Coordinates of C-alpha atoms and ligand atoms in Angstrom, one line a residue:
X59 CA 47.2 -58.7 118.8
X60 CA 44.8 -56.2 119.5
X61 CA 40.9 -56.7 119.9
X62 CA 38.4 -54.1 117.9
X63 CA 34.7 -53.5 118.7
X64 CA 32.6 -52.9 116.0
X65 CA 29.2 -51.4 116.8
X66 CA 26.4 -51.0 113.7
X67 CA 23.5 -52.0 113.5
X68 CA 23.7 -52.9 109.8
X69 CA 25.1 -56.4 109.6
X70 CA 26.8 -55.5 106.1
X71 CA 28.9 -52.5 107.7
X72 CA 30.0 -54.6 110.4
X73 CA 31.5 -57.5 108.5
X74 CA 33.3 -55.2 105.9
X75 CA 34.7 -53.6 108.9
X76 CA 35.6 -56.5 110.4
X77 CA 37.3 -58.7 107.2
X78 CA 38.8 -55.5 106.6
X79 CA 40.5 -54.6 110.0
X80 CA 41.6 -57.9 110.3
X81 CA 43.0 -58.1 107.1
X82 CA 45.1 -54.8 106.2
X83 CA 45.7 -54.2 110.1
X84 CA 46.0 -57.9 111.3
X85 CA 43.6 -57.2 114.4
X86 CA 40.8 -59.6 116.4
X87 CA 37.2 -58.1 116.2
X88 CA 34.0 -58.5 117.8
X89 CA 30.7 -56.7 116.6
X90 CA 27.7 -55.7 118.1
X91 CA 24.5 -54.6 116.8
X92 CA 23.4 -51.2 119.2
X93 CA 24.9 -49.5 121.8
X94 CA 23.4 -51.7 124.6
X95 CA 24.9 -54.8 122.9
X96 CA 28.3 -52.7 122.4
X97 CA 28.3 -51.5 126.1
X98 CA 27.6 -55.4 127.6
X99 CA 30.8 -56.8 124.9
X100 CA 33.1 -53.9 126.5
X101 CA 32.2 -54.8 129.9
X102 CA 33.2 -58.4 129.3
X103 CA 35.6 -58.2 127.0
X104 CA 39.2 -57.0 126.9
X105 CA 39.0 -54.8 124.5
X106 CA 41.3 -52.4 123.0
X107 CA 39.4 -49.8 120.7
X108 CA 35.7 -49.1 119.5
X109 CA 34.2 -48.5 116.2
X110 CA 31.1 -46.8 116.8
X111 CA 28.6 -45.8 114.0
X112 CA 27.1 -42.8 115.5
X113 CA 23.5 -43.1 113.4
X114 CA 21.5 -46.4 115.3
X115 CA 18.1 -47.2 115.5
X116 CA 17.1 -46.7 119.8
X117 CA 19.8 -45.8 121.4
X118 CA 22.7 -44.3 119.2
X119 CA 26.3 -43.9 119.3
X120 CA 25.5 -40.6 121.2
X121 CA 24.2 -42.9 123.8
X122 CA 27.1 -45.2 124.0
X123 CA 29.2 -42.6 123.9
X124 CA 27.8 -40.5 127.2
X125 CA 27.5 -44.2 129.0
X126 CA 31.1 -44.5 128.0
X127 CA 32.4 -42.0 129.7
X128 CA 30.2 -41.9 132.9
X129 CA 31.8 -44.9 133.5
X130 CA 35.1 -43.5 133.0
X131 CA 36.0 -46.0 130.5
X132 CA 39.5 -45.2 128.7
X133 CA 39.1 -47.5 125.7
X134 CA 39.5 -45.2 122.6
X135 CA 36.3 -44.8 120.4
X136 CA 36.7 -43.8 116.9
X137 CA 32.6 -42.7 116.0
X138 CA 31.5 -42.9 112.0
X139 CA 29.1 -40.9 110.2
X140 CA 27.0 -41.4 107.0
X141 CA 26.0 -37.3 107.1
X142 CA 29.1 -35.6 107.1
X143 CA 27.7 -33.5 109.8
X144 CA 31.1 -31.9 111.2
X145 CA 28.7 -30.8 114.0
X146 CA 27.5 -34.4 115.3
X147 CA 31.4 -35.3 115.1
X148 CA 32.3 -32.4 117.2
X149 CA 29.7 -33.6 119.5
X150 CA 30.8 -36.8 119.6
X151 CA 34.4 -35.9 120.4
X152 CA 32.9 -34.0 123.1
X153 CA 31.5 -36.7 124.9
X154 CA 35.3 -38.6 124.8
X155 CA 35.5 -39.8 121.2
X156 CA 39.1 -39.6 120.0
X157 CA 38.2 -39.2 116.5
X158 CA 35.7 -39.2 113.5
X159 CA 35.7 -40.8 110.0
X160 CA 33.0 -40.1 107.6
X161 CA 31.7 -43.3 105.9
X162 CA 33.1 -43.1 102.3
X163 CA 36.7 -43.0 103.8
X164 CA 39.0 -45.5 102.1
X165 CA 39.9 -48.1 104.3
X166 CA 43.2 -47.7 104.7
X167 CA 42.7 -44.7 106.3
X168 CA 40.4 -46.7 109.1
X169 CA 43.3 -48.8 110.2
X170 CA 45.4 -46.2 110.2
X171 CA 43.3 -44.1 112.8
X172 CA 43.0 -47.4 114.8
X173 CA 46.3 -47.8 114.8
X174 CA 46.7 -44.1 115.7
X175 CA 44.0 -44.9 118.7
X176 CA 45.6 -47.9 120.2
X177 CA 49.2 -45.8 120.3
X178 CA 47.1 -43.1 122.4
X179 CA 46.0 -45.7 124.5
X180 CA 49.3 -47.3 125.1
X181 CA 51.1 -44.2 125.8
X182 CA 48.6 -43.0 128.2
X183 CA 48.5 -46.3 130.0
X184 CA 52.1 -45.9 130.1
X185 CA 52.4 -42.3 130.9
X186 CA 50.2 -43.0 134.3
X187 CA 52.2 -46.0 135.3
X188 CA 55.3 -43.6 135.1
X189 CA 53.5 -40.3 137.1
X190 CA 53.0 -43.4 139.4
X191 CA 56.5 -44.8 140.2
X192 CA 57.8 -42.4 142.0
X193 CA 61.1 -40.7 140.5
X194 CA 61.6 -43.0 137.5
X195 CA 61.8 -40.1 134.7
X196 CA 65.2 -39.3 137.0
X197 CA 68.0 -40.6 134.4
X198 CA 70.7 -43.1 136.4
X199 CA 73.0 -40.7 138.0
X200 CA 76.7 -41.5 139.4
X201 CA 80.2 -41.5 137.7
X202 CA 81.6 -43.6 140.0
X203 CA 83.8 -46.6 138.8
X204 CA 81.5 -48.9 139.7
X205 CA 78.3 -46.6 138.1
X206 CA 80.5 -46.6 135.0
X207 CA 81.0 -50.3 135.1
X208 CA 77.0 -50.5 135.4
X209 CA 76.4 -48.7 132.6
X210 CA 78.4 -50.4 130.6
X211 CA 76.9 -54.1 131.2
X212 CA 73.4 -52.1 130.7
X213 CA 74.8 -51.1 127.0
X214 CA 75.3 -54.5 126.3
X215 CA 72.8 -56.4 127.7
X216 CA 70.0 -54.2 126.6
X217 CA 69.6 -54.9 122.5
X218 CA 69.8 -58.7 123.6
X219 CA 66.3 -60.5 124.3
X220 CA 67.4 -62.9 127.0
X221 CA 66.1 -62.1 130.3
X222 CA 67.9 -60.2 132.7
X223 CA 68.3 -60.6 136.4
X224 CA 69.1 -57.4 138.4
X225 CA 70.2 -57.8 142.0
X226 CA 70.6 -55.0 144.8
X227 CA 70.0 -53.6 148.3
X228 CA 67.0 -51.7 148.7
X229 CA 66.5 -48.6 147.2
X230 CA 70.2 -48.8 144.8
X231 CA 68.0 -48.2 141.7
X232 CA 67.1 -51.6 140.4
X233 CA 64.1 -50.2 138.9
X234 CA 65.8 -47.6 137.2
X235 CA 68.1 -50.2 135.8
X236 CA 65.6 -51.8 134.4
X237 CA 63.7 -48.6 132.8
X238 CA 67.3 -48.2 131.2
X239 CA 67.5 -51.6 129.9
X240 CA 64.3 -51.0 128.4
X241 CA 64.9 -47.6 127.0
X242 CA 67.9 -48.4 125.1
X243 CA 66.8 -51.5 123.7
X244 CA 65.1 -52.1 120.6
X245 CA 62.1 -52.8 122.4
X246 CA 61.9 -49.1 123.8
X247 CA 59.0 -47.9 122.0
X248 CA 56.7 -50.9 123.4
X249 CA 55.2 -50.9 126.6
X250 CA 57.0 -51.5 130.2
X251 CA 54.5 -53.6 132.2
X252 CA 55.8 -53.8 136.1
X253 CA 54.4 -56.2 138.0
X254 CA 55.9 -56.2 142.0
X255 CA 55.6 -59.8 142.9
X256 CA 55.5 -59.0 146.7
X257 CA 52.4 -56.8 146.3
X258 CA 50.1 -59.8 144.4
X259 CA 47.7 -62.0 146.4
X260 CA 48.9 -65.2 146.1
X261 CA 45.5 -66.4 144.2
X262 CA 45.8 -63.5 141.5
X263 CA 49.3 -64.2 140.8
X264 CA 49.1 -66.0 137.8
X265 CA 46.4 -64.4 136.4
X266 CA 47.9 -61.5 136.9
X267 CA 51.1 -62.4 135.0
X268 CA 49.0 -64.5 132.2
X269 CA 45.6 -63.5 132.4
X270 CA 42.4 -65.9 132.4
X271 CA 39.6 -66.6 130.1
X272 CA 35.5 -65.0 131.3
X273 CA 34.5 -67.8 133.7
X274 CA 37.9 -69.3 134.7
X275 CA 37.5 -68.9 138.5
X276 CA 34.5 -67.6 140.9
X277 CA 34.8 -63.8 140.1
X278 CA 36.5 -64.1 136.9
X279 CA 33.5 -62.0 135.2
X280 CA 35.1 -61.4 132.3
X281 CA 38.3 -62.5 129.9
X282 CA 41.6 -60.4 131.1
X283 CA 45.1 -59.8 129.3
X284 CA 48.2 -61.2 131.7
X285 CA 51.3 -58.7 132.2
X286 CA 53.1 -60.9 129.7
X287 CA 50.4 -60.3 127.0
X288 CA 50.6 -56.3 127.7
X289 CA 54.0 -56.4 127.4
X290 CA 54.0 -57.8 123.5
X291 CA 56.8 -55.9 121.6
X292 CA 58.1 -54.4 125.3
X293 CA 59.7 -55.4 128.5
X294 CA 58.2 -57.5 131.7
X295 CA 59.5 -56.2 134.8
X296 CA 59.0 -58.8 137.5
X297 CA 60.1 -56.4 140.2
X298 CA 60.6 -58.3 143.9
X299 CA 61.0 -62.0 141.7
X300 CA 62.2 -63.3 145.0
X301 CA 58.6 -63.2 146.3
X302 CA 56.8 -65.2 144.1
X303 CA 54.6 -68.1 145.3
X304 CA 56.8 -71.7 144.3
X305 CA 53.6 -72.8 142.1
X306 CA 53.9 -69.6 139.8
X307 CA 57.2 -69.6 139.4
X308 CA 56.9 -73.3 137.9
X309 CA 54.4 -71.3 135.7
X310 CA 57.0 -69.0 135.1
X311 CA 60.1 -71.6 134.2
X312 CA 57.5 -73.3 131.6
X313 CA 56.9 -70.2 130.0
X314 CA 60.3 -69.1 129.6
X315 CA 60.9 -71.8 128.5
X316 CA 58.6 -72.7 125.6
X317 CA 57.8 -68.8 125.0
X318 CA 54.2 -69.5 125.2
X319 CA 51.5 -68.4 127.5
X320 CA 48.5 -69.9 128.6
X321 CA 45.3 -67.9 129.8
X322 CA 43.8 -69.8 132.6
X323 CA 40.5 -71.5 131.6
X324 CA 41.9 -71.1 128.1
X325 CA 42.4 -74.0 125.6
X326 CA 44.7 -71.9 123.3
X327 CA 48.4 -70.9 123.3
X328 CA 49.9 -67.4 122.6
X329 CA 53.0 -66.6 121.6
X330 CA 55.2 -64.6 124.2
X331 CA 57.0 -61.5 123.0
X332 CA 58.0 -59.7 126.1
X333 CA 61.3 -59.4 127.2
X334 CA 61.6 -60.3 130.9
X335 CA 63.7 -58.7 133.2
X336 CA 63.8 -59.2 137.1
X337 CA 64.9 -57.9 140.1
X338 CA 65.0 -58.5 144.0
X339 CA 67.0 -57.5 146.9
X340 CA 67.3 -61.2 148.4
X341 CA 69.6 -63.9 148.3
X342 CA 68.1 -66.0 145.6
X343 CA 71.2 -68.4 146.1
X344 CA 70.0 -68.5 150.3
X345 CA 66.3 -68.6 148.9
X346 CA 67.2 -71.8 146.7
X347 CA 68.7 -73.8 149.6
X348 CA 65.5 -73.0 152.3
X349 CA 63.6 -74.2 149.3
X350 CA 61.4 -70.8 149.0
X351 CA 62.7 -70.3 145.1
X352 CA 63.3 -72.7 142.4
X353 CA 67.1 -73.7 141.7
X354 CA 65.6 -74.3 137.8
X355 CA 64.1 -71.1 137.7
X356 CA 66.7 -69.5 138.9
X357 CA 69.2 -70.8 136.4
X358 CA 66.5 -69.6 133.7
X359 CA 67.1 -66.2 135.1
X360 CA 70.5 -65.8 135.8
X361 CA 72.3 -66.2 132.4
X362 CA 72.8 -62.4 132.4
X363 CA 72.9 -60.6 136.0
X364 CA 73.5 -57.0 136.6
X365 CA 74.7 -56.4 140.4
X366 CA 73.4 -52.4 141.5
X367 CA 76.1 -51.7 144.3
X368 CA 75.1 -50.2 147.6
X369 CA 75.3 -46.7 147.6
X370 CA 78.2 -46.7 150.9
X371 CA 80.7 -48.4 147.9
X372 CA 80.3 -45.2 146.0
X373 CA 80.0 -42.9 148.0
X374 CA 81.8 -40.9 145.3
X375 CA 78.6 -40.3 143.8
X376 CA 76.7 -38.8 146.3
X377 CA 77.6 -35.4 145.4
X378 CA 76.3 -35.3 142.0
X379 CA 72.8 -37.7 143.1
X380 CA 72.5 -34.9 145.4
X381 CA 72.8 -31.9 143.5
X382 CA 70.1 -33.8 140.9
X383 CA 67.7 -34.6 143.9
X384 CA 67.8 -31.4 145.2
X385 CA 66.9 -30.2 142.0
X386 CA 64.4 -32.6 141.5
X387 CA 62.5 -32.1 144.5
X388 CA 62.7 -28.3 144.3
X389 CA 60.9 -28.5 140.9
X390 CA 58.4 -30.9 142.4
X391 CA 57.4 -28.7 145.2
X392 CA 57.0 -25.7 143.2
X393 CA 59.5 -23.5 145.7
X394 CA 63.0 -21.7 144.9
X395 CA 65.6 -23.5 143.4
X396 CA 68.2 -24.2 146.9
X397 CA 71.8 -25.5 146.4
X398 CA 73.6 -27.0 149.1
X399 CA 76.5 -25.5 151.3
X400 CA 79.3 -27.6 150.6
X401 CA 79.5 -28.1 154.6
X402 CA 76.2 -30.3 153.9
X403 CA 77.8 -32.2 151.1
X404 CA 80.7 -33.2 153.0
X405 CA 78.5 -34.2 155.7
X406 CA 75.8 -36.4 153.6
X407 CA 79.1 -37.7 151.7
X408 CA 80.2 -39.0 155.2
X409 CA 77.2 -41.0 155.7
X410 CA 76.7 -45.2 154.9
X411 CA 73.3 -45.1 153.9
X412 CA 72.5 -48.4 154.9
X413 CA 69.7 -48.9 155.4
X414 CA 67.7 -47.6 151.9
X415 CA 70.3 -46.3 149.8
X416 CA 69.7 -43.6 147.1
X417 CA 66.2 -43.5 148.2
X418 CA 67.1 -43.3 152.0
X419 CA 69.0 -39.7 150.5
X420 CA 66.3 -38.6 148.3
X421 CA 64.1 -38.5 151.5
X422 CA 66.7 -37.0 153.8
X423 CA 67.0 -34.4 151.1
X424 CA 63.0 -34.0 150.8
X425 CA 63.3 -32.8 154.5
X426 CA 66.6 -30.5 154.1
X427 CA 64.6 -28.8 151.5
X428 CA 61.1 -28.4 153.9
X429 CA 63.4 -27.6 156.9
X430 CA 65.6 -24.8 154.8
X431 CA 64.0 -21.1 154.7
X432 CA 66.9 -19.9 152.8
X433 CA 67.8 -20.3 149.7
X434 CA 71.1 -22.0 150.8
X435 CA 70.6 -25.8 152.8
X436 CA 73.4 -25.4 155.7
X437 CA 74.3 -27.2 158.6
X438 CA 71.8 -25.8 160.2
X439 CA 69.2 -27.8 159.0
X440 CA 71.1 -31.1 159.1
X441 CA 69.0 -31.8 162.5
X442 CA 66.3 -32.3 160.2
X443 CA 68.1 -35.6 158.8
X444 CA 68.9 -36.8 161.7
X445 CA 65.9 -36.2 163.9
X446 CA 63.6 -37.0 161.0
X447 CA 64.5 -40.6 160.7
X448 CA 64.6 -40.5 164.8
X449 CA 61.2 -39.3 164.4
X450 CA 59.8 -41.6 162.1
X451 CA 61.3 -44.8 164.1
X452 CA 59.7 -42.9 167.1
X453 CA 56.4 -42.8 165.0
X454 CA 56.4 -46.3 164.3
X455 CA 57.3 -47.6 167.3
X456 CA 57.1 -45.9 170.6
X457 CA 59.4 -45.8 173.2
X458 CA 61.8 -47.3 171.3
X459 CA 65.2 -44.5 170.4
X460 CA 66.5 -45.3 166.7
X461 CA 69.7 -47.0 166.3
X462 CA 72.6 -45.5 166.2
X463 CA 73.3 -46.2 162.9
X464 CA 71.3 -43.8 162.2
X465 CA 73.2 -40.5 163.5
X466 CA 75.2 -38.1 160.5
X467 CA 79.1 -38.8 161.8
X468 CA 80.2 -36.6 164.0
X469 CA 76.6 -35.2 165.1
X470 CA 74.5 -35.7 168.2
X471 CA 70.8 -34.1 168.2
X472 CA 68.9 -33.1 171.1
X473 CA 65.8 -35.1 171.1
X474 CA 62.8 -33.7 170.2
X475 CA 59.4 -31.9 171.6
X476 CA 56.8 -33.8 171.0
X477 CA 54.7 -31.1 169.1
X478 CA 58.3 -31.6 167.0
X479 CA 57.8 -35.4 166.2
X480 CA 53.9 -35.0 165.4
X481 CA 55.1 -32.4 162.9
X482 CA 57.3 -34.9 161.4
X483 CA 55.8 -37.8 161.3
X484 CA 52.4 -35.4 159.2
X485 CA 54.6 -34.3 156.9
X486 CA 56.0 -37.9 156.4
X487 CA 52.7 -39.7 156.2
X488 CA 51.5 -36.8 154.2
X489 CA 54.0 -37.0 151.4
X490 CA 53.9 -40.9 151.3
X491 CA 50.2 -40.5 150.8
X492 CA 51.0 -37.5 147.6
X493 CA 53.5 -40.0 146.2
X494 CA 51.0 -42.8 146.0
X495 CA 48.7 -40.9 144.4
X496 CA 50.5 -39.3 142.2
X497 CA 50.2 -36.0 144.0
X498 CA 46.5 -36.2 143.1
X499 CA 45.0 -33.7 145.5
X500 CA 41.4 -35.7 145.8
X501 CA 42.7 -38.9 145.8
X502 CA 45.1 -38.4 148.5
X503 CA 42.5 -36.5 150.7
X504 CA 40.0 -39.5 150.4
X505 CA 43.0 -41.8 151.0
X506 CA 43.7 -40.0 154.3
X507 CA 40.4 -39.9 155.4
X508 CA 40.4 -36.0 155.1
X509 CA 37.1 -34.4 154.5
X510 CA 37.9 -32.9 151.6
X511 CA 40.7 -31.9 149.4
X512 CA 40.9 -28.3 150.7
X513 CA 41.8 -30.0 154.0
X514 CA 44.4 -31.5 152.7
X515 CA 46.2 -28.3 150.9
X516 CA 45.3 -26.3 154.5
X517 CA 47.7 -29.1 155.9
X518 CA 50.0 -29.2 153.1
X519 CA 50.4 -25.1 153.2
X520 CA 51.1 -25.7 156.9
X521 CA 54.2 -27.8 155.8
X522 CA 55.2 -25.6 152.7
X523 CA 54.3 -28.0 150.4
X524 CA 52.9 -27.2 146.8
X525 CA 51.9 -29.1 143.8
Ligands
ATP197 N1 71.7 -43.7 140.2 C1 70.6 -43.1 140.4 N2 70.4 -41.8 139.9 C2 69.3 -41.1 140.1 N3 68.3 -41.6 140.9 C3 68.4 -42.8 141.5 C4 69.6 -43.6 141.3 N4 69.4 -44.7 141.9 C5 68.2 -44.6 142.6 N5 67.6 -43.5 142.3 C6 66.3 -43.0 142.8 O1 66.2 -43.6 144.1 C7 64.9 -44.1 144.3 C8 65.0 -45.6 144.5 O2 65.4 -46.3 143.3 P1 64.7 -47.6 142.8 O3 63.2 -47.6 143.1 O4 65.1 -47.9 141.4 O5 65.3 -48.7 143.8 P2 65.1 -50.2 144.0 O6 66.4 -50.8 144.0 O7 64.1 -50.7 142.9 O8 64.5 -50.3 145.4 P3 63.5 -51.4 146.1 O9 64.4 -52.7 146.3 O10 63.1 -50.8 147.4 O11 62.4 -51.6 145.2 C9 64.1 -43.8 143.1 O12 63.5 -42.6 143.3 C10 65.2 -43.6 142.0 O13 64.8 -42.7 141.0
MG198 MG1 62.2 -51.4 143.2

């Protein structure tokens, strides 16, 4: 259900808008009589698209429109004209409208542009979410038996709407078993809402995952959609489950079970139509007996499970994740296209990965491609994958030497300088930083604490890194 601002200032125009959206489209409206009024209900309100009529007594759509933007809102606003003046409505799209009616259109044709606007608005909410996970777009490689095996649970469970409980080691590809799940459901054109349970506060956890009505709690300013809401007609990824505070995942149980959601502070119920799907990398079993999660909850979730194996039990599969990392990262960073001598293969192939799985080789192959000149990764450069990790552990902790598990077989490294480590450890922290912001040059500068963002590309040229 989707909420619709309507801003004239002729009562008439609003109401017809109003009956009418709600009736052919089956959306929620509020109204508002100027742009000041309009401006105070968005800030307040969670609302999902604007109908603006561009000619208002004081200040005018143009108005709203130009206050709209400096405030980088991305709520879609569909301006209206009584002139027919193409030029006004090219102004208006100008200042961030994302599209124009002229009064007399039938409306049938209104609904269908809001329709058209709150599609936009979805897709590009989604869109950012996936620049932001890091490597998501990457389809689920590996032929291995039990890759195949995966797959094949993922076919079946995925048209089905009960939820789903994905277990694995860190870094195995829960997420992108869940994307997958998603994609070839029938749910795959709706929205995929993640929300990573470890990363809440545990005071914004429920409203986070069921929103809360204007006034609920100190700071609770205005009314705000939960996850569960956002994900009407998709899927709920409830990534790190296993971390959720004991009184949310009672909230959690209830609303599994009754398929109804509750906004705190709210008297009303709302139907739930998300499909949920969780993952974690703990021992829910070990979590149940210290207490930590609920033996009812988890029963709720694991009807269906879908076990990702540890990368070392397929290690048949690290040739072709290679070759499509390696790829992958050469595209990201803009260089040649490298392949691997097969020496390397062999050698990566040889390794348990234990400690972070796919991702743990992604990385190693992120620094085999910054350490290669060629366009051929050898040997070589296979200190890099070694001393790298040494590095890092070095980084985090002085004095300490990593582990041994972390040594290739069958390869010792000298240690290195220290000029070597600091040069590591930059282009570590560096990349985290890009990744987290999406490789947003600005935004990573000012997260770093860099001056500027030409700082940051003099240090990422230093590095051979490129957009
Ligand atoms: N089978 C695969 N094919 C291609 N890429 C993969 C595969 N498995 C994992 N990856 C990549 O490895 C990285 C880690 O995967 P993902 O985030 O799905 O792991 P995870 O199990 O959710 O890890 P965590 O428990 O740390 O959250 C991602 O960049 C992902 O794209
Ligand atoms: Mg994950």
């Amino acid at each position: 259900m989707s909420l619709i601002l309507i801003v004239d200032d002729v009562a008439a125009m609003r109401q017809q808008y109003a009956y009418d959206l709600k009736r052919l489209g089956g959306h929620e409206t509020v109204t508002a009589a100027d742009a000041d009024e309009g401006l105070d209900v968005l800030a307040r309100e969670p609302v999902d698209c604007v109908i603006l009529d561009l000619e208002m007594p004081g200040r005018d759509g143009f108005a709203f429109l130009r206050e709209h933007q400096q405030k980088g809102l991305t709520v879609p606003v569909i301006v209206y004209t009584g002139t027919g003046s193409y030029d006004r409505c090219v102004r208006a799209v100008k200042l961030g409208a994302y599209g124009f009616l002229a009064k007399e259109e039938p409306l049938e044709r209104v609904v269908q542009e809001v329709d058209n606007a709150l599609q936009w608005a979805r897709l590009t909410r989604e869109v950012k979410q996936l620049r932001r996970s890091v490597g998501h777009d990457s389809p689920l490689i590996g032929e291995s038996t039990a890759m195949r095996a995966l797959k094949e649970q993922i076919g079946r469970l995925a048209p089905i709407p009960s939820p789903v409980l994905i277990l694995g080691e860190s870094g195995s590809g829960k997420e992108l078993v869940a994307r997958l799940l998603h994609d070839e459901s029938t749910r795959r054109h709706g929205p995929f809402v993640t929300v990573n349970c470890a990363a809440l506060p545990d005071n914004l956890t429920e409203s986070e995952l069921f929103g809360h009505e204007r006034g609920a709690f100190t700071g609770a300013d205005r009314t705000r959609r939960g996850a569960f809401e956002n994900a009407a007609h998709g899927t709920l990824f409830l990534d790190e489950v296993g971390e959720l505070p004991v009184a949310a995942q009672a909230k959690l149980l209830r609303v599994l079970e009754a398929n109804t959601i509750t906004r705190i502070g709210a008297a009303r119920e709302i139907a739930v139509d998300a499909r949920v799907v969780a993952a974690t990398n703990r021992d829910l079993d070990a979590e149940v007996a210290g207490s930590r999660f609920r033996e009812d909850l988890l029963f709720r979730l694991n009807v269906h499970v879908l076990r990702v194996p540890p990368l070392r039990e397929r290690l048949d599969d690290v040739p072709l994740l290679a070759e499509h990392l390696l790829t992958a990262t050469c595209a990201k960073f803009g260089g040649h296209p490298k392949r691997f001598a097969s020496e390397v293969i062999a050698q990566l192939t040889a390794h348990d990965w234990a400690r972070n799985n796919v991702r743990e080789l992604r990385n190693v192959i992120e620094r085999l491609v910054i350490a290669s000149d060629g366009d051929v990764i050898t040997l070589a450069a296979m200190p890099a994958l070694v001393d790298g990790r040494t590095a890092s552990k070095a980084a985090a902790a002085p004095g300490r030497t990593a582990a041994p598990d972390n040594a290739a077989p069958g390869h010792t490294a000298a240690p290195l300088t220290l000029k070597e480590s600091k040069t590591a450890a930059e282009l570590q922290i560096i990349l985290a930083a890009l990744e987290r912001n999406g490789w947003h040059i600005t935004n990573t500068a000012s997260e770093l604490g860099l001056a500027d963002h030409s700082s940051l590309l003099k240090i990422m040229r230093r590095h051979g890194l490129k957009r």
